[in-house]
C-alpha positions as MATLAB code, in Angstrom:
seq = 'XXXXXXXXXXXXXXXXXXXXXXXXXXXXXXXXXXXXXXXXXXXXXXXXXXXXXXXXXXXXXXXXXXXXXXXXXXXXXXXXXXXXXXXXXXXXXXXXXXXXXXXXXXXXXXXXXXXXXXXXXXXXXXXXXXXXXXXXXXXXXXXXXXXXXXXXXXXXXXXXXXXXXXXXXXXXXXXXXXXXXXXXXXXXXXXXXXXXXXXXXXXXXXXXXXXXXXXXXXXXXXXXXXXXXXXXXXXXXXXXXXXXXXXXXXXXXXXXXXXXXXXXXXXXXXX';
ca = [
       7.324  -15.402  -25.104;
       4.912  -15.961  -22.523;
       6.364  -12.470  -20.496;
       6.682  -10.531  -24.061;
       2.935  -11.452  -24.295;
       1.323  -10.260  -20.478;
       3.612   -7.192  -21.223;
       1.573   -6.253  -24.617;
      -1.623   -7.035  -23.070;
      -1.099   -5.040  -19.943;
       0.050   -1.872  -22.221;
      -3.605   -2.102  -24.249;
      -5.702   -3.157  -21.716;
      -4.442   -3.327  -18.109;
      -6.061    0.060  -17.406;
      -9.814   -1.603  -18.633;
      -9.078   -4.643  -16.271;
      -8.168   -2.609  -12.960;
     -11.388   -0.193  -13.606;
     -13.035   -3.759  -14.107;
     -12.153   -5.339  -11.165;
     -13.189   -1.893   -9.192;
     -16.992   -1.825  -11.218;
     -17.512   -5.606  -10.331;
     -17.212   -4.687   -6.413;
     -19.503   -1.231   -7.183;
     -22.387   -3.686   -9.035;
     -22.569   -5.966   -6.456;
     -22.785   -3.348   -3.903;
     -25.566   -1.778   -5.417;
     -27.413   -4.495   -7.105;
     -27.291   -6.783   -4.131;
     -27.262   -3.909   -1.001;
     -24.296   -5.642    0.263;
     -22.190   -4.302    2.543;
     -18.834   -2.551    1.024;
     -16.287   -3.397    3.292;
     -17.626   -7.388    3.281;
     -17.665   -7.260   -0.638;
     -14.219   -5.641   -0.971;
     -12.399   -7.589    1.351;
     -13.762  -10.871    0.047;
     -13.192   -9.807   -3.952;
      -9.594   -8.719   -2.637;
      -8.886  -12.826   -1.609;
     -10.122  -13.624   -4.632;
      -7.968  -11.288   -6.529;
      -5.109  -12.433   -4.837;
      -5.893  -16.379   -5.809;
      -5.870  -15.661   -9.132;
      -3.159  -13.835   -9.501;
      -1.206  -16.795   -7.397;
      -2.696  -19.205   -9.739;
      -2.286  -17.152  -12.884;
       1.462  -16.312  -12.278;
       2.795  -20.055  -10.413;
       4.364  -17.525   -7.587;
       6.597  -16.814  -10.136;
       7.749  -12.806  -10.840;
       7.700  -11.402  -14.338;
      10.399   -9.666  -15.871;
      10.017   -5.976  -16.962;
      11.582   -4.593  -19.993;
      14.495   -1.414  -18.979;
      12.650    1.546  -20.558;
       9.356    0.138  -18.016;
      11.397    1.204  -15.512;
      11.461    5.299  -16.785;
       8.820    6.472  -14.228;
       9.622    4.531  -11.407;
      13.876    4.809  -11.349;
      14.643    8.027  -12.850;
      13.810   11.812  -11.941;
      13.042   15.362  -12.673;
      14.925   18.040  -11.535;
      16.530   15.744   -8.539;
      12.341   14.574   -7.711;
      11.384   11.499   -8.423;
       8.618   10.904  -11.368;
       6.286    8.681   -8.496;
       6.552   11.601   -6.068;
       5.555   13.902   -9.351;
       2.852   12.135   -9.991;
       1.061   11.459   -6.537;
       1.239   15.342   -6.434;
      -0.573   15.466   -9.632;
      -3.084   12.761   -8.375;
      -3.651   14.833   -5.623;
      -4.366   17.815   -6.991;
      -6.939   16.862   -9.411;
      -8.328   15.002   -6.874;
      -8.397   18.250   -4.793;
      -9.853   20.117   -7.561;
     -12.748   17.351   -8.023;
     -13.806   17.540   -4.572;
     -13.848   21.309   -4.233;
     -14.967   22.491   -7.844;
     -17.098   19.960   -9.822;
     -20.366   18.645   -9.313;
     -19.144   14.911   -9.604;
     -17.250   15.371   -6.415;
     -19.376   17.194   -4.650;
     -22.495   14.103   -5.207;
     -19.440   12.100   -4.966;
     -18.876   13.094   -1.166;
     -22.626   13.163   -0.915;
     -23.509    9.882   -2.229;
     -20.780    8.301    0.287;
     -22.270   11.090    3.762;
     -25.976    9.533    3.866;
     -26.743    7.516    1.145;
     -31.043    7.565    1.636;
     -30.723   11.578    2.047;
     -28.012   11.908   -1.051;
     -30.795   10.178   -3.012;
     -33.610   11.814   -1.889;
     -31.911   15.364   -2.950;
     -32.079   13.713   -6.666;
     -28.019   11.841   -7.056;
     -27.764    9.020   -8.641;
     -26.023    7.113   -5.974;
     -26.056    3.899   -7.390;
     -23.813    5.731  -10.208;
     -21.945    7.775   -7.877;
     -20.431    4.002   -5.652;
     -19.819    2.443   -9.571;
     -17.417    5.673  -10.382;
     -15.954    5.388   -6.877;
     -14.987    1.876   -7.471;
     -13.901    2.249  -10.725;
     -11.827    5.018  -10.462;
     -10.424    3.188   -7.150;
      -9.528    0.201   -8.725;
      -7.531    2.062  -11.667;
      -5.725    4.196   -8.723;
      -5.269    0.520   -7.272;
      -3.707   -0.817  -10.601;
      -1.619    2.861  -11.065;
       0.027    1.830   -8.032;
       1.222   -1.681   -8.258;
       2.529   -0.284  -12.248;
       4.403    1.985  -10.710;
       5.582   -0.266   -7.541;
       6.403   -2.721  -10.529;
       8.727    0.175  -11.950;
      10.541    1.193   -9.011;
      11.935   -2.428   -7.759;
      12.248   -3.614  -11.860;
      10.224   -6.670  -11.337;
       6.630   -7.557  -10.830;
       6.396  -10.168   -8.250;
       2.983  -11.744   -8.001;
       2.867  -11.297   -3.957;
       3.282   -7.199   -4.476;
       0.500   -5.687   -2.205;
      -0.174   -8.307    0.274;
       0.903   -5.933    3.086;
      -0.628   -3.398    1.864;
      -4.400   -3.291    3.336;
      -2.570   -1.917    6.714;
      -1.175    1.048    5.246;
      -4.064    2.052    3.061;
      -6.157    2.308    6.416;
      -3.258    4.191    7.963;
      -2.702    6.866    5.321;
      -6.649    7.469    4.883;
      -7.826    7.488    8.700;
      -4.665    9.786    9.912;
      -5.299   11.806    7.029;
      -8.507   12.775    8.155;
     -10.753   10.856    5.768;
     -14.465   10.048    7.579;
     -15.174    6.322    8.060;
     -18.481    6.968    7.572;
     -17.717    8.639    4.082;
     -18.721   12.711    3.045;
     -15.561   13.788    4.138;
     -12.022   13.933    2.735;
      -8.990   15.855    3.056;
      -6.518   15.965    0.319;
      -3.231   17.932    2.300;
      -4.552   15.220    5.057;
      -3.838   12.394    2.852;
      -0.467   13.283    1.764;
       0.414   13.897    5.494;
      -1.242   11.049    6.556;
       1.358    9.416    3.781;
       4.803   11.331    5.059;
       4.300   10.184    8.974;
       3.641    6.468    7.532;
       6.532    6.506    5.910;
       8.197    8.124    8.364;
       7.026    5.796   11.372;
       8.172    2.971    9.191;
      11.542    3.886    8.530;
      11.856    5.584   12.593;
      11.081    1.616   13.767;
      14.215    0.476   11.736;
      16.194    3.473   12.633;
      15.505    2.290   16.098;
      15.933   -1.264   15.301;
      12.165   -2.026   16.576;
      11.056   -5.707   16.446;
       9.849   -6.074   13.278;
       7.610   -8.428   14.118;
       5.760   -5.746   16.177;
       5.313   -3.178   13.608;
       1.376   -4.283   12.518;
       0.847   -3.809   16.322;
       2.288   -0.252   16.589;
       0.455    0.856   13.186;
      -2.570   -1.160   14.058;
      -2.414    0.689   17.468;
      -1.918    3.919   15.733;
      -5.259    3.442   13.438;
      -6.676    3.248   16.455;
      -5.511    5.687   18.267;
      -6.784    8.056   15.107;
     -10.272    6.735   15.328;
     -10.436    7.422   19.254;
      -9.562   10.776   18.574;
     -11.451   11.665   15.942;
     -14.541   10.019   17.431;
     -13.765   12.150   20.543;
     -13.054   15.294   18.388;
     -17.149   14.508   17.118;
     -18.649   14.149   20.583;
     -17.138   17.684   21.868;
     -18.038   19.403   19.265;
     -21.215   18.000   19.381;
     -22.057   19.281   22.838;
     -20.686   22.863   21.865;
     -22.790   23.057   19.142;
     -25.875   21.174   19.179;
     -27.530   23.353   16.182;
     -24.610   22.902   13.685;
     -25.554   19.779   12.747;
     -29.087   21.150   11.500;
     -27.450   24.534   10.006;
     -25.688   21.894    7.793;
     -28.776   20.229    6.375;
     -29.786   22.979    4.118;
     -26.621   22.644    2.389;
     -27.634   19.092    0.833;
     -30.249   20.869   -1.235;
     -27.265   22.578   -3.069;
     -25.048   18.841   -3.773;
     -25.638   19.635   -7.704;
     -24.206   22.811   -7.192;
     -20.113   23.220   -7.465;
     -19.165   23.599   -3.802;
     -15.708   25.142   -1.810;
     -15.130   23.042    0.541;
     -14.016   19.170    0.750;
     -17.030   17.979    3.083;
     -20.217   16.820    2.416;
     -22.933   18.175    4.388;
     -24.922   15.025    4.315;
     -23.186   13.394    7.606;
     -25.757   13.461   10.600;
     -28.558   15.266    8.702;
     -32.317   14.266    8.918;
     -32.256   10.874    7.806;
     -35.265   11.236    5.095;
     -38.041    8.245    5.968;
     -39.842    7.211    2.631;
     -43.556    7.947    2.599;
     -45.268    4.623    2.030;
     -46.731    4.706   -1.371;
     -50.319    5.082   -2.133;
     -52.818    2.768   -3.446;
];
């Protein structure tokens, strides 16, 4: 009874409480000028205890026809595969056509300059946590599907590979820059170092260190990658800045020009 119930409620309103749980981390970004990464992290422990607490430790049970997307296929492809190529490409499409993802990428380059150039920031990090904590919930439904059970611990090693897949991928840690065929790369050689370190029988008590080592690797390079073309072109930078004046305009490419513009200073206001 208690299963039959969680399953109803999930159907009508599980997508309301994962955009909820991504809002809640967006408000108190913005209301309180927190850092993200601080309120995130801590939000994710708490997440975590109440599921604990909620569930006992205990899995639930999934009915057979849950298990549709996640076990079966089309045309020999599997329906997850089919759908994280639809994900992608209307995120692709966002970034590169609309106006939302364009002060989307802007909004997350140089906040004070994004603002300045009239975006609603504030909006912009709510719909970025939202949407993130829907694709968050998307996920574990679908993780759920493929293994026929939803266990309450689902996710905990997780954070690693989230890092892994973005920063390979070629997603800015700063923010104003994404790359969609990055992404799903970055994806493939994560899977493909995991299963290559038990094809080789690798310790796996060693594996956070080799992925952990290869985050950081990423970083170095792309860090490097910054500095040298920095010195080649010193101007490009400030041939960028125009750019910004157009963020309400649909753009064609996937990066925000906002990243190491002016910084705007606010004039003090007048008596």
């Amino acid at each position: 009874m208690g299963d039959e119930y969680v399953r109803r409620r999930h159907r009508k309103h599980g997508y309301r409480y994962y955009g909820s749980a991504g809002l809640l981390n967006g408000l108190i970004i913005t209301k309180l000028r927190i850092n993200s990464f601080i309120v995130t992290l801590s939000t994710m422990f708490v997440y975590m205890g109440l599921r604990s607490g909620i569930s006992g430790g205990s899995p639930y049970t999934i009915p057979d026809d849950f298990a549709f997307i996640g076990q079966e296929n089309l045309f020999d492809v599997s329906w997850v595969f089919v759908l994280v190529i639809l994900i992608l490409a209307g995120a692709a499409y966002v970034f590169s056509s609309t106006v939302f993802g364009r002060q989307l990428l802007a909004a997350g380059g140089t906040e004070s300059a994004a603002r300045l150039c009239g975006i609603a920031t504030d909006q912009m990090i709510l719909w970025a946590h939202g949407i993130s904590g829907i694709l968050a919930g998307l996920a574990a439904v679908l993780w759920a599907s493929m293994i026929g059970s939803a266990a309450p611990e689902t996710g905990d090693t997780w954070l690693i590979g989230s890092f892994a897949v973005a920063i390979i991928g070629g997603t800015g840690l700063n923010g104003g820059s994404i790359s969609i065929p990055g992404i799903f790369l970055g994806g493939a050689i994560f899977i493909l170092i995991q299963n290559g370190l038990i094809d080789i029988k690798a310790n796996p008590y060693f594996a956070n260190s080799f992925l952990g080592g290869l985050i950081l690797l990423a970083i170095v390079l792309d860090r490097v990658r910054e500095i040298v073309s920095s010195k080649r072109n010193p101007g490009e930078e400030l041939n960028r800045a125009p750019v910004l004046e157009d963020a309400n305009r649909p753009p064609g490419t996937f990066t925000a020009p906002v990243e190491g513009t002016h910084r705007a200073r606010e004039l003090p206001k007048g008596n």
